[in-house]
Amino acid sequence: AQTVTQSQPEMSVQEAETVTLSCTYDTSESDYYLFWYKQPPSRQMILVIRQEAYKQQNATENRFSVNFQKAAKSFSLKISDSQLGDAAMYFCAYRTFYNQGGKLIFGQGTELSVKP
Amino acid sequence: DAGITQSPRHKVTETGTPVTLRCHQTENHRYMYWYRQDPGHGLRLIHYSYGVKDTDKGEVSDGYSVSRSKTEDFLLTLESATSSQTSVYFCAISASLAGLTDTQYFGPGTRLTVL
């Protein structure tokens, strides 16, 4: 069975600085998707970024980028130029590639605070 | 915007009572999901649906049932609510939006408290 682990329950960053959130996963599959979701205090789950395992290039989305290390089964999220609005809970998630309707498997979450 | 609404948004109920949560989508997506969110666990899948009247269990399905009689509605029922079912419940759909295929998008969540 696949598992996702976020080993940092809490992180803090100074406004305008860069922060990296860690995520590791375990799977025997070779093709899959990885995601980062953001959950602000409003509770809404917001997709931040997606990575396909078959792509070597790391995904980027404006100030958000990932460092995908397939062999190490590591998928970290880097937030550049942190803003107050980035303060939220961040969840890493895994989904199998072969089942279109496959479930997401989530990590426990990392709560990010941004200091002005 | 994936067009997902959940109702109610908040509910307080008593142990032993049945509760039904509703998820409604406007875009005819085939796949719909119910997750629960608890501290220290992230989100965990309760049930999912791959079409009208086609449903299957997730990892935490005990004490829950679901129904999908129309494409747009996916109902989650707690047959006899217990305090361990106090949680935040999220509905999700799988959609292809903004160039991303088969990605899950979430509703706003329902906070359920069982006293």
mmCIF file with all atom_site columns, C-alpha atoms in Angstrom:
data_model
loop_
_atom_site.group_PDB
_atom_site.id
_atom_site.type_symbol
_atom_site.label_atom_id
_atom_site.label_alt_id
_atom_site.label_comp_id
_atom_site.label_asym_id
_atom_site.label_entity_id
_atom_site.label_seq_id
_atom_site.pdbx_PDB_ins_code
_atom_site.Cartn_x
_atom_site.Cartn_y
_atom_site.Cartn_z
_atom_site.occupancy
_atom_site.B_iso_or_equiv
_atom_site.pdbx_formal_charge
_atom_site.auth_seq_id
_atom_site.auth_comp_id
_atom_site.auth_asym_id
_atom_site.auth_atom_id
_atom_site.pdbx_PDB_model_num
ATOM 1   C CA . ALA A 1 1   ? 0.000   0.000  0.000   1.00 0.00 ? 1   ALA A CA 1
ATOM 2   C CA . GLN A 1 2   ? 1.104   3.509  -0.713  1.00 0.00 ? 2   GLN A CA 1
ATOM 3   C CA . THR A 1 3   ? 1.925   5.904  2.102   1.00 0.00 ? 3   THR A CA 1
ATOM 4   C CA . VAL A 1 4   ? 2.746   9.596  2.271   1.00 0.00 ? 4   VAL A CA 1
ATOM 5   C CA . THR A 1 5   ? 4.738   11.164 5.092   1.00 0.00 ? 5   THR A CA 1
ATOM 6   C CA . GLN A 1 6   ? 5.203   14.808 5.989   1.00 0.00 ? 6   GLN A CA 1
ATOM 7   C CA . SER A 1 7   ? 7.718   14.919 8.800   1.00 0.00 ? 7   SER A CA 1
ATOM 8   C CA . GLN A 1 8   ? 7.416   18.639 9.582   1.00 0.00 ? 8   GLN A CA 1
ATOM 9   C CA . PRO A 1 9   ? 4.195   19.331 11.512  1.00 0.00 ? 9   PRO A CA 1
ATOM 10  C CA . GLU A 1 10  ? 4.994   23.070 11.604  1.00 0.00 ? 10  GLU A CA 1
ATOM 11  C CA . MET A 1 11  ? 7.226   25.433 9.672   1.00 0.00 ? 11  MET A CA 1
ATOM 12  C CA . SER A 1 12  ? 7.798   29.153 9.841   1.00 0.00 ? 12  SER A CA 1
ATOM 13  C CA . VAL A 1 13  ? 9.165   31.618 7.301   1.00 0.00 ? 13  VAL A CA 1
ATOM 14  C CA . GLN A 1 14  ? 9.833   35.333 7.193   1.00 0.00 ? 14  GLN A CA 1
ATOM 15  C CA . GLU A 1 15  ? 7.852   37.306 4.654   1.00 0.00 ? 15  GLU A CA 1
ATOM 16  C CA . ALA A 1 16  ? 9.706   37.551 1.299   1.00 0.00 ? 16  ALA A CA 1
ATOM 17  C CA . GLU A 1 17  ? 11.964  34.620 2.205   1.00 0.00 ? 17  GLU A CA 1
ATOM 18  C CA . THR A 1 18  ? 11.981  31.105 0.737   1.00 0.00 ? 18  THR A CA 1
ATOM 19  C CA . VAL A 1 19  ? 10.760  27.990 2.516   1.00 0.00 ? 19  VAL A CA 1
ATOM 20  C CA . THR A 1 20  ? 10.798  24.310 1.581   1.00 0.00 ? 20  THR A CA 1
ATOM 21  C CA . LEU A 1 21  ? 8.233   21.787 2.810   1.00 0.00 ? 21  LEU A CA 1
ATOM 22  C CA . SER A 1 22  ? 9.212   18.121 2.765   1.00 0.00 ? 22  SER A CA 1
ATOM 23  C CA . CYS A 1 23  ? 7.256   15.086 1.656   1.00 0.00 ? 23  CYS A CA 1
ATOM 24  C CA . THR A 1 24  ? 8.284   11.476 1.191   1.00 0.00 ? 24  THR A CA 1
ATOM 25  C CA . TYR A 1 25  ? 6.184   8.638  -0.107  1.00 0.00 ? 25  TYR A CA 1
ATOM 26  C CA . ASP A 1 26  ? 6.343   4.922  -0.540  1.00 0.00 ? 26  ASP A CA 1
ATOM 27  C CA . THR A 1 27  ? 5.031   3.051  -3.566  1.00 0.00 ? 27  THR A CA 1
ATOM 28  C CA . SER A 1 28  ? 5.905   0.125  -5.784  1.00 0.00 ? 28  SER A CA 1
ATOM 29  C CA . GLU A 1 29  ? 4.316   1.772  -8.813  1.00 0.00 ? 29  GLU A CA 1
ATOM 30  C CA . SER A 1 30  ? 6.392   3.441  -11.489 1.00 0.00 ? 30  SER A CA 1
ATOM 31  C CA . ASP A 1 31  ? 3.759   5.844  -12.757 1.00 0.00 ? 31  ASP A CA 1
ATOM 32  C CA . TYR A 1 32  ? 1.734   8.107  -10.478 1.00 0.00 ? 32  TYR A CA 1
ATOM 33  C CA . TYR A 1 33  ? 0.791   11.681 -9.692  1.00 0.00 ? 33  TYR A CA 1
ATOM 34  C CA . LEU A 1 34  ? 1.915   13.801 -6.776  1.00 0.00 ? 34  LEU A CA 1
ATOM 35  C CA . PHE A 1 35  ? 0.143   16.895 -5.540  1.00 0.00 ? 35  PHE A CA 1
ATOM 36  C CA . TRP A 1 36  ? 0.452   19.717 -3.081  1.00 0.00 ? 36  TRP A CA 1
ATOM 37  C CA . TYR A 1 37  ? -2.775  21.176 -1.694  1.00 0.00 ? 37  TYR A CA 1
ATOM 38  C CA . LYS A 1 38  ? -3.089  24.291 0.437   1.00 0.00 ? 38  LYS A CA 1
ATOM 39  C CA . GLN A 1 39  ? -5.704  24.667 3.170   1.00 0.00 ? 39  GLN A CA 1
ATOM 40  C CA . PRO A 1 40  ? -5.994  28.219 4.528   1.00 0.00 ? 40  PRO A CA 1
ATOM 41  C CA . PRO A 1 41  ? -8.042  29.044 7.633   1.00 0.00 ? 41  PRO A CA 1
ATOM 42  C CA . SER A 1 42  ? -11.141 29.160 5.424   1.00 0.00 ? 42  SER A CA 1
ATOM 43  C CA . ARG A 1 43  ? -10.777 25.350 5.275   1.00 0.00 ? 43  ARG A CA 1
ATOM 44  C CA . GLN A 1 44  ? -11.031 25.265 1.476   1.00 0.00 ? 44  GLN A CA 1
ATOM 45  C CA . MET A 1 45  ? -8.656  22.732 -0.128  1.00 0.00 ? 45  MET A CA 1
ATOM 46  C CA . ILE A 1 46  ? -6.820  24.465 -2.966  1.00 0.00 ? 46  ILE A CA 1
ATOM 47  C CA . LEU A 1 47  ? -4.635  22.706 -5.519  1.00 0.00 ? 47  LEU A CA 1
ATOM 48  C CA . VAL A 1 48  ? -1.172  24.260 -5.567  1.00 0.00 ? 48  VAL A CA 1
ATOM 49  C CA . ILE A 1 49  ? 0.799   22.092 -7.963  1.00 0.00 ? 49  ILE A CA 1
ATOM 50  C CA . ARG A 1 50  ? 0.852   18.680 -9.634  1.00 0.00 ? 50  ARG A CA 1
ATOM 51  C CA . GLN A 1 51  ? 3.730   16.492 -10.772 1.00 0.00 ? 51  GLN A CA 1
ATOM 52  C CA . GLU A 1 52  ? 3.535   13.490 -13.080 1.00 0.00 ? 52  GLU A CA 1
ATOM 53  C CA . ALA A 1 53  ? 6.079   10.822 -12.126 1.00 0.00 ? 53  ALA A CA 1
ATOM 54  C CA . TYR A 1 54  ? 6.933   10.101 -15.749 1.00 0.00 ? 54  TYR A CA 1
ATOM 55  C CA . LYS A 1 55  ? 8.093   13.685 -16.261 1.00 0.00 ? 55  LYS A CA 1
ATOM 56  C CA . GLN A 1 56  ? 11.648  14.446 -15.244 1.00 0.00 ? 56  GLN A CA 1
ATOM 57  C CA . GLN A 1 57  ? 11.094  18.182 -15.282 1.00 0.00 ? 57  GLN A CA 1
ATOM 58  C CA . ASN A 1 58  ? 10.019  19.648 -11.958 1.00 0.00 ? 58  ASN A CA 1
ATOM 59  C CA . ALA A 1 59  ? 6.638   21.364 -11.996 1.00 0.00 ? 59  ALA A CA 1
ATOM 60  C CA . THR A 1 60  ? 6.443   25.089 -11.314 1.00 0.00 ? 60  THR A CA 1
ATOM 61  C CA . GLU A 1 61  ? 3.513   27.416 -10.733 1.00 0.00 ? 61  GLU A CA 1
ATOM 62  C CA . ASN A 1 62  ? 4.475   31.042 -10.234 1.00 0.00 ? 62  ASN A CA 1
ATOM 63  C CA . ARG A 1 63  ? 6.215   31.239 -6.825  1.00 0.00 ? 63  ARG A CA 1
ATOM 64  C CA . PHE A 1 64  ? 5.672   27.538 -6.134  1.00 0.00 ? 64  PHE A CA 1
ATOM 65  C CA . SER A 1 65  ? 7.987   24.829 -7.417  1.00 0.00 ? 65  SER A CA 1
ATOM 66  C CA . VAL A 1 66  ? 8.737   21.246 -6.536  1.00 0.00 ? 66  VAL A CA 1
ATOM 67  C CA . ASN A 1 67  ? 11.881  19.182 -6.211  1.00 0.00 ? 67  ASN A CA 1
ATOM 68  C CA . PHE A 1 68  ? 10.859  15.720 -7.385  1.00 0.00 ? 68  PHE A CA 1
ATOM 69  C CA . GLN A 1 69  ? 13.397  13.012 -6.654  1.00 0.00 ? 69  GLN A CA 1
ATOM 70  C CA . LYS A 1 70  ? 11.847  9.790  -7.951  1.00 0.00 ? 70  LYS A CA 1
ATOM 71  C CA . ALA A 1 71  ? 14.573  7.409  -6.837  1.00 0.00 ? 71  ALA A CA 1
ATOM 72  C CA . ALA A 1 72  ? 14.535  8.852  -3.341  1.00 0.00 ? 72  ALA A CA 1
ATOM 73  C CA . LYS A 1 73  ? 10.705  9.032  -3.342  1.00 0.00 ? 73  LYS A CA 1
ATOM 74  C CA . SER A 1 74  ? 10.876  12.622 -2.258  1.00 0.00 ? 74  SER A CA 1
ATOM 75  C CA . PHE A 1 75  ? 8.602   15.497 -3.314  1.00 0.00 ? 75  PHE A CA 1
ATOM 76  C CA . SER A 1 76  ? 9.333   18.821 -1.662  1.00 0.00 ? 76  SER A CA 1
ATOM 77  C CA . LEU A 1 77  ? 7.532   22.119 -2.214  1.00 0.00 ? 77  LEU A CA 1
ATOM 78  C CA . LYS A 1 78  ? 9.475   25.351 -2.422  1.00 0.00 ? 78  LYS A CA 1
ATOM 79  C CA . ILE A 1 79  ? 7.684   28.638 -1.866  1.00 0.00 ? 79  ILE A CA 1
ATOM 80  C CA . SER A 1 80  ? 9.667   31.659 -3.004  1.00 0.00 ? 80  SER A CA 1
ATOM 81  C CA . ASP A 1 81  ? 9.078   35.268 -1.928  1.00 0.00 ? 81  ASP A CA 1
ATOM 82  C CA . SER A 1 82  ? 6.701   34.115 0.817   1.00 0.00 ? 82  SER A CA 1
ATOM 83  C CA . GLN A 1 83  ? 3.611   36.215 1.363   1.00 0.00 ? 83  GLN A CA 1
ATOM 84  C CA . LEU A 1 84  ? 1.279   36.529 4.335   1.00 0.00 ? 84  LEU A CA 1
ATOM 85  C CA . GLY A 1 85  ? -1.404  34.826 2.279   1.00 0.00 ? 85  GLY A CA 1
ATOM 86  C CA . ASP A 1 86  ? 0.746   31.710 2.021   1.00 0.00 ? 86  ASP A CA 1
ATOM 87  C CA . ALA A 1 87  ? 0.084   30.942 5.691   1.00 0.00 ? 87  ALA A CA 1
ATOM 88  C CA . ALA A 1 88  ? -1.896  27.697 5.659   1.00 0.00 ? 88  ALA A CA 1
ATOM 89  C CA . MET A 1 89  ? -1.795  23.963 6.152   1.00 0.00 ? 89  MET A CA 1
ATOM 90  C CA . TYR A 1 90  ? -0.095  22.233 3.237   1.00 0.00 ? 90  TYR A CA 1
ATOM 91  C CA . PHE A 1 91  ? -0.836  18.648 2.285   1.00 0.00 ? 91  PHE A CA 1
ATOM 92  C CA . CYS A 1 92  ? 1.169   16.381 0.046   1.00 0.00 ? 92  CYS A CA 1
ATOM 93  C CA . ALA A 1 93  ? -0.852  13.715 -1.776  1.00 0.00 ? 93  ALA A CA 1
ATOM 94  C CA . TYR A 1 94  ? -0.302  10.703 -4.035  1.00 0.00 ? 94  TYR A CA 1
ATOM 95  C CA . ARG A 1 95  ? -2.525  9.176  -6.697  1.00 0.00 ? 95  ARG A CA 1
ATOM 96  C CA . THR A 1 96  ? -2.000  6.165  -8.873  1.00 0.00 ? 96  THR A CA 1
ATOM 97  C CA . PHE A 1 97  ? -1.643  6.864  -12.574 1.00 0.00 ? 97  PHE A CA 1
ATOM 98  C CA . TYR A 1 98  ? -3.541  3.859  -13.891 1.00 0.00 ? 98  TYR A CA 1
ATOM 99  C CA . ASN A 1 99  ? -6.956  4.462  -12.367 1.00 0.00 ? 99  ASN A CA 1
ATOM 100 C CA . GLN A 1 100 ? -8.581  7.674  -13.540 1.00 0.00 ? 100 GLN A CA 1
ATOM 101 C CA . GLY A 1 101 ? -10.800 7.722  -10.498 1.00 0.00 ? 101 GLY A CA 1
ATOM 102 C CA . GLY A 1 102 ? -8.136  6.640  -8.036  1.00 0.00 ? 102 GLY A CA 1
ATOM 103 C CA . LYS A 1 103 ? -8.217  8.002  -4.521  1.00 0.00 ? 103 LYS A CA 1
ATOM 104 C CA . LEU A 1 104 ? -5.788  10.505 -3.125  1.00 0.00 ? 104 LEU A CA 1
ATOM 105 C CA . ILE A 1 105 ? -3.525  9.387  -0.301  1.00 0.00 ? 105 ILE A CA 1
ATOM 106 C CA . PHE A 1 106 ? -2.610  12.304 1.915   1.00 0.00 ? 106 PHE A CA 1
ATOM 107 C CA . GLY A 1 107 ? 0.204   13.091 4.276   1.00 0.00 ? 107 GLY A CA 1
ATOM 108 C CA . GLN A 1 108 ? -0.498  14.463 7.727   1.00 0.00 ? 108 GLN A CA 1
ATOM 109 C CA . GLY A 1 109 ? 0.058   18.070 6.716   1.00 0.00 ? 109 GLY A CA 1
ATOM 110 C CA . THR A 1 110 ? 2.532   20.857 7.509   1.00 0.00 ? 110 THR A CA 1
ATOM 111 C CA . GLU A 1 111 ? 1.284   24.071 9.034   1.00 0.00 ? 111 GLU A CA 1
ATOM 112 C CA . LEU A 1 112 ? 3.139   27.039 7.599   1.00 0.00 ? 112 LEU A CA 1
ATOM 113 C CA . SER A 1 113 ? 3.197   30.380 9.362   1.00 0.00 ? 113 SER A CA 1
ATOM 114 C CA . VAL A 1 114 ? 4.521   33.538 7.698   1.00 0.00 ? 114 VAL A CA 1
ATOM 115 C CA . LYS A 1 115 ? 6.021   36.260 9.856   1.00 0.00 ? 115 LYS A CA 1
ATOM 116 C CA . PRO A 1 116 ? 5.773   39.891 8.721   1.00 0.00 ? 116 PRO A CA 1
ATOM 117 C CA . ASP B 2 1   ? -14.034 26.762 -10.171 1.00 0.00 ? 1   ASP B CA 1
ATOM 118 C CA . ALA B 2 2   ? -15.162 23.149 -10.149 1.00 0.00 ? 2   ALA B CA 1
ATOM 119 C CA . GLY B 2 3   ? -18.724 24.049 -9.144  1.00 0.00 ? 3   GLY B CA 1
ATOM 120 C CA . ILE B 2 4   ? -18.995 21.936 -5.983  1.00 0.00 ? 4   ILE B CA 1
ATOM 121 C CA . THR B 2 5   ? -21.291 22.782 -3.106  1.00 0.00 ? 5   THR B CA 1
ATOM 122 C CA . GLN B 2 6   ? -21.855 20.967 0.167   1.00 0.00 ? 6   GLN B CA 1
ATOM 123 C CA . SER B 2 7   ? -24.783 21.164 2.535   1.00 0.00 ? 7   SER B CA 1
ATOM 124 C CA . PRO B 2 8   ? -25.076 21.759 5.362   1.00 0.00 ? 8   PRO B CA 1
ATOM 125 C CA . ARG B 2 9   ? -21.838 23.595 6.054   1.00 0.00 ? 9   ARG B CA 1
ATOM 126 C CA . HIS B 2 10  ? -22.119 23.044 9.791   1.00 0.00 ? 10  HIS B CA 1
ATOM 127 C CA . LYS B 2 11  ? -24.146 20.566 11.779  1.00 0.00 ? 11  LYS B CA 1
ATOM 128 C CA . VAL B 2 12  ? -24.414 19.568 15.419  1.00 0.00 ? 12  VAL B CA 1
ATOM 129 C CA . THR B 2 13  ? -26.236 16.351 16.189  1.00 0.00 ? 13  THR B CA 1
ATOM 130 C CA . GLU B 2 14  ? -26.632 13.818 18.947  1.00 0.00 ? 14  GLU B CA 1
ATOM 131 C CA . THR B 2 15  ? -25.223 10.330 19.225  1.00 0.00 ? 15  THR B CA 1
ATOM 132 C CA . GLY B 2 16  ? -27.437 7.726  17.605  1.00 0.00 ? 16  GLY B CA 1
ATOM 133 C CA . THR B 2 17  ? -29.198 9.998  15.147  1.00 0.00 ? 17  THR B CA 1
ATOM 134 C CA . PRO B 2 18  ? -28.912 9.550  11.374  1.00 0.00 ? 18  PRO B CA 1
ATOM 135 C CA . VAL B 2 19  ? -27.233 12.334 9.425   1.00 0.00 ? 19  VAL B CA 1
ATOM 136 C CA . THR B 2 20  ? -27.072 12.958 5.685   1.00 0.00 ? 20  THR B CA 1
ATOM 137 C CA . LEU B 2 21  ? -24.574 15.250 4.021   1.00 0.00 ? 21  LEU B CA 1
ATOM 138 C CA . ARG B 2 22  ? -25.081 16.373 0.454   1.00 0.00 ? 22  ARG B CA 1
ATOM 139 C CA . CYS B 2 23  ? -22.564 17.112 -2.265  1.00 0.00 ? 23  CYS B CA 1
ATOM 140 C CA . HIS B 2 24  ? -23.755 18.796 -5.433  1.00 0.00 ? 24  HIS B CA 1
ATOM 141 C CA . GLN B 2 25  ? -21.803 19.448 -8.626  1.00 0.00 ? 25  GLN B CA 1
ATOM 142 C CA . THR B 2 26  ? -22.876 21.320 -11.727 1.00 0.00 ? 26  THR B CA 1
ATOM 143 C CA . GLU B 2 27  ? -20.502 19.960 -14.397 1.00 0.00 ? 27  GLU B CA 1
ATOM 144 C CA . ASN B 2 28  ? -21.503 16.280 -14.818 1.00 0.00 ? 28  ASN B CA 1
ATOM 145 C CA . HIS B 2 29  ? -18.208 14.903 -13.566 1.00 0.00 ? 29  HIS B CA 1
ATOM 146 C CA . ARG B 2 30  ? -18.166 11.127 -13.391 1.00 0.00 ? 30  ARG B CA 1
ATOM 147 C CA . TYR B 2 31  ? -16.077 10.606 -10.258 1.00 0.00 ? 31  TYR B CA 1
ATOM 148 C CA . MET B 2 32  ? -17.092 11.910 -6.851  1.00 0.00 ? 32  MET B CA 1
ATOM 149 C CA . TYR B 2 33  ? -15.527 11.280 -3.430  1.00 0.00 ? 33  TYR B CA 1
ATOM 150 C CA . TRP B 2 34  ? -16.164 11.730 0.267   1.00 0.00 ? 34  TRP B CA 1
ATOM 151 C CA . TYR B 2 35  ? -13.182 12.304 2.572   1.00 0.00 ? 35  TYR B CA 1
ATOM 152 C CA . ARG B 2 36  ? -12.965 13.066 6.247   1.00 0.00 ? 36  ARG B CA 1
ATOM 153 C CA . GLN B 2 37  ? -10.298 15.251 7.823   1.00 0.00 ? 37  GLN B CA 1
ATOM 154 C CA . ASP B 2 38  ? -9.035  14.687 11.336  1.00 0.00 ? 38  ASP B CA 1
ATOM 155 C CA . PRO B 2 39  ? -6.002  16.167 13.110  1.00 0.00 ? 39  PRO B CA 1
ATOM 156 C CA . GLY B 2 40  ? -2.858  14.152 12.481  1.00 0.00 ? 40  GLY B CA 1
ATOM 157 C CA . HIS B 2 41  ? -4.428  12.126 9.663   1.00 0.00 ? 41  HIS B CA 1
ATOM 158 C CA . GLY B 2 42  ? -4.752  14.441 6.720   1.00 0.00 ? 42  GLY B CA 1
ATOM 159 C CA . LEU B 2 43  ? -7.760  13.473 4.596   1.00 0.00 ? 43  LEU B CA 1
ATOM 160 C CA . ARG B 2 44  ? -8.941  9.880  4.354   1.00 0.00 ? 44  ARG B CA 1
ATOM 161 C CA . LEU B 2 45  ? -11.317 8.421  1.784   1.00 0.00 ? 45  LEU B CA 1
ATOM 162 C CA . ILE B 2 46  ? -14.700 7.216  3.044   1.00 0.00 ? 46  ILE B CA 1
ATOM 163 C CA . HIS B 2 47  ? -16.501 6.262  -0.175  1.00 0.00 ? 47  HIS B CA 1
ATOM 164 C CA . TYR B 2 48  ? -16.347 7.178  -3.817  1.00 0.00 ? 48  TYR B CA 1
ATOM 165 C CA . SER B 2 49  ? -18.554 6.935  -6.882  1.00 0.00 ? 49  SER B CA 1
ATOM 166 C CA . TYR B 2 50  ? -17.662 6.259  -10.502 1.00 0.00 ? 50  TYR B CA 1
ATOM 167 C CA . GLY B 2 51  ? -21.128 6.833  -11.908 1.00 0.00 ? 51  GLY B CA 1
ATOM 168 C CA . VAL B 2 52  ? -24.826 6.873  -11.116 1.00 0.00 ? 52  VAL B CA 1
ATOM 169 C CA . LYS B 2 53  ? -25.538 4.026  -8.676  1.00 0.00 ? 53  LYS B CA 1
ATOM 170 C CA . ASP B 2 54  ? -21.877 2.920  -8.870  1.00 0.00 ? 54  ASP B CA 1
ATOM 171 C CA . THR B 2 55  ? -20.087 3.328  -5.550  1.00 0.00 ? 55  THR B CA 1
ATOM 172 C CA . ASP B 2 56  ? -17.269 1.697  -3.643  1.00 0.00 ? 56  ASP B CA 1
ATOM 173 C CA . LYS B 2 57  ? -15.713 1.801  -0.200  1.00 0.00 ? 57  LYS B CA 1
ATOM 174 C CA . GLY B 2 58  ? -12.659 3.699  0.879   1.00 0.00 ? 58  GLY B CA 1
ATOM 175 C CA . GLU B 2 59  ? -10.356 3.083  3.804   1.00 0.00 ? 59  GLU B CA 1
ATOM 176 C CA . VAL B 2 60  ? -12.650 4.426  6.559   1.00 0.00 ? 60  VAL B CA 1
ATOM 177 C CA . SER B 2 61  ? -16.122 3.344  5.384   1.00 0.00 ? 61  SER B CA 1
ATOM 178 C CA . ASP B 2 62  ? -17.450 1.684  8.559   1.00 0.00 ? 62  ASP B CA 1
ATOM 179 C CA . GLY B 2 63  ? -20.564 3.477  9.810   1.00 0.00 ? 63  GLY B CA 1
ATOM 180 C CA . TYR B 2 64  ? -21.129 5.328  6.541   1.00 0.00 ? 64  TYR B CA 1
ATOM 181 C CA . SER B 2 65  ? -23.218 4.690  3.467   1.00 0.00 ? 65  SER B CA 1
ATOM 182 C CA . VAL B 2 66  ? -23.537 6.625  0.219   1.00 0.00 ? 66  VAL B CA 1
ATOM 183 C CA . SER B 2 67  ? -25.948 6.996  -2.641  1.00 0.00 ? 67  SER B CA 1
ATOM 184 C CA . ARG B 2 68  ? -25.792 8.525  -6.076  1.00 0.00 ? 68  ARG B CA 1
ATOM 185 C CA . SER B 2 69  ? -29.113 8.518  -7.903  1.00 0.00 ? 69  SER B CA 1
ATOM 186 C CA . LYS B 2 70  ? -28.206 11.470 -10.135 1.00 0.00 ? 70  LYS B CA 1
ATOM 187 C CA . THR B 2 71  ? -24.891 12.487 -11.664 1.00 0.00 ? 71  THR B CA 1
ATOM 188 C CA . GLU B 2 72  ? -24.881 15.792 -9.822  1.00 0.00 ? 72  GLU B CA 1
ATOM 189 C CA . ASP B 2 73  ? -25.596 14.587 -6.284  1.00 0.00 ? 73  ASP B CA 1
ATOM 190 C CA . PHE B 2 74  ? -23.571 12.341 -3.975  1.00 0.00 ? 74  PHE B CA 1
ATOM 191 C CA . LEU B 2 75  ? -25.028 11.755 -0.520  1.00 0.00 ? 75  LEU B CA 1
ATOM 192 C CA . LEU B 2 76  ? -23.149 10.579 2.556   1.00 0.00 ? 76  LEU B CA 1
ATOM 193 C CA . THR B 2 77  ? -25.204 9.078  5.388   1.00 0.00 ? 77  THR B CA 1
ATOM 194 C CA . LEU B 2 78  ? -24.096 8.366  8.909   1.00 0.00 ? 78  LEU B CA 1
ATOM 195 C CA . GLU B 2 79  ? -26.551 5.665  9.841   1.00 0.00 ? 79  GLU B CA 1
ATOM 196 C CA . SER B 2 80  ? -26.231 6.177  13.607  1.00 0.00 ? 80  SER B CA 1
ATOM 197 C CA . ALA B 2 81  ? -23.841 8.992  14.414  1.00 0.00 ? 81  ALA B CA 1
ATOM 198 C CA . THR B 2 82  ? -21.113 8.434  17.011  1.00 0.00 ? 82  THR B CA 1
ATOM 199 C CA . SER B 2 83  ? -18.717 10.877 18.642  1.00 0.00 ? 83  SER B CA 1
ATOM 200 C CA . SER B 2 84  ? -15.843 9.349  16.635  1.00 0.00 ? 84  SER B CA 1
ATOM 201 C CA . GLN B 2 85  ? -17.520 10.686 13.495  1.00 0.00 ? 85  GLN B CA 1
ATOM 202 C CA . THR B 2 86  ? -17.044 14.262 14.622  1.00 0.00 ? 86  THR B CA 1
ATOM 203 C CA . SER B 2 87  ? -14.928 15.577 11.792  1.00 0.00 ? 87  SER B CA 1
ATOM 204 C CA . VAL B 2 88  ? -14.754 17.830 8.777   1.00 0.00 ? 88  VAL B CA 1
ATOM 205 C CA . TYR B 2 89  ? -16.152 16.163 5.669   1.00 0.00 ? 89  TYR B CA 1
ATOM 206 C CA . PHE B 2 90  ? -15.026 17.061 2.173   1.00 0.00 ? 90  PHE B CA 1
ATOM 207 C CA . CYS B 2 91  ? -16.583 16.160 -1.115  1.00 0.00 ? 91  CYS B CA 1
ATOM 208 C CA . ALA B 2 92  ? -14.377 16.079 -4.204  1.00 0.00 ? 92  ALA B CA 1
ATOM 209 C CA . ILE B 2 93  ? -14.702 15.525 -7.934  1.00 0.00 ? 93  ILE B CA 1
ATOM 210 C CA . SER B 2 94  ? -12.162 14.398 -10.493 1.00 0.00 ? 94  SER B CA 1
ATOM 211 C CA . ALA B 2 95  ? -11.970 16.801 -13.392 1.00 0.00 ? 95  ALA B CA 1
ATOM 212 C CA . SER B 2 96  ? -9.774  18.006 -16.182 1.00 0.00 ? 96  SER B CA 1
ATOM 213 C CA . LEU B 2 97  ? -9.398  21.737 -15.703 1.00 0.00 ? 97  LEU B CA 1
ATOM 214 C CA . ALA B 2 98  ? -6.820  24.319 -16.724 1.00 0.00 ? 98  ALA B CA 1
ATOM 215 C CA . GLY B 2 99  ? -4.777  21.759 -18.636 1.00 0.00 ? 99  GLY B CA 1
ATOM 216 C CA . LEU B 2 100 ? -4.572  19.275 -15.747 1.00 0.00 ? 100 LEU B CA 1
ATOM 217 C CA . THR B 2 101 ? -6.292  15.962 -16.404 1.00 0.00 ? 101 THR B CA 1
ATOM 218 C CA . ASP B 2 102 ? -7.870  13.760 -13.767 1.00 0.00 ? 102 ASP B CA 1
ATOM 219 C CA . THR B 2 103 ? -7.207  16.052 -10.838 1.00 0.00 ? 103 THR B CA 1
ATOM 220 C CA . GLN B 2 104 ? -9.358  16.194 -7.726  1.00 0.00 ? 104 GLN B CA 1
ATOM 221 C CA . TYR B 2 105 ? -11.038 19.412 -6.670  1.00 0.00 ? 105 TYR B CA 1
ATOM 222 C CA . PHE B 2 106 ? -12.736 19.873 -3.346  1.00 0.00 ? 106 PHE B CA 1
ATOM 223 C CA . GLY B 2 107 ? -15.921 21.354 -2.009  1.00 0.00 ? 107 GLY B CA 1
ATOM 224 C CA . PRO B 2 108 ? -15.911 23.804 0.906   1.00 0.00 ? 108 PRO B CA 1
ATOM 225 C CA . GLY B 2 109 ? -16.328 21.135 3.590   1.00 0.00 ? 109 GLY B CA 1
ATOM 226 C CA . THR B 2 110 ? -18.922 20.351 6.266   1.00 0.00 ? 110 THR B CA 1
ATOM 227 C CA . ARG B 2 111 ? -18.040 20.530 9.938   1.00 0.00 ? 111 ARG B CA 1
ATOM 228 C CA . LEU B 2 112 ? -20.005 17.864 11.812  1.00 0.00 ? 112 LEU B CA 1
ATOM 229 C CA . THR B 2 113 ? -20.109 17.644 15.590  1.00 0.00 ? 113 THR B CA 1
ATOM 230 C CA . VAL B 2 114 ? -21.667 14.619 17.278  1.00 0.00 ? 114 VAL B CA 1
ATOM 231 C CA . LEU B 2 115 ? -22.470 15.185 20.956  1.00 0.00 ? 115 LEU B CA 1
#
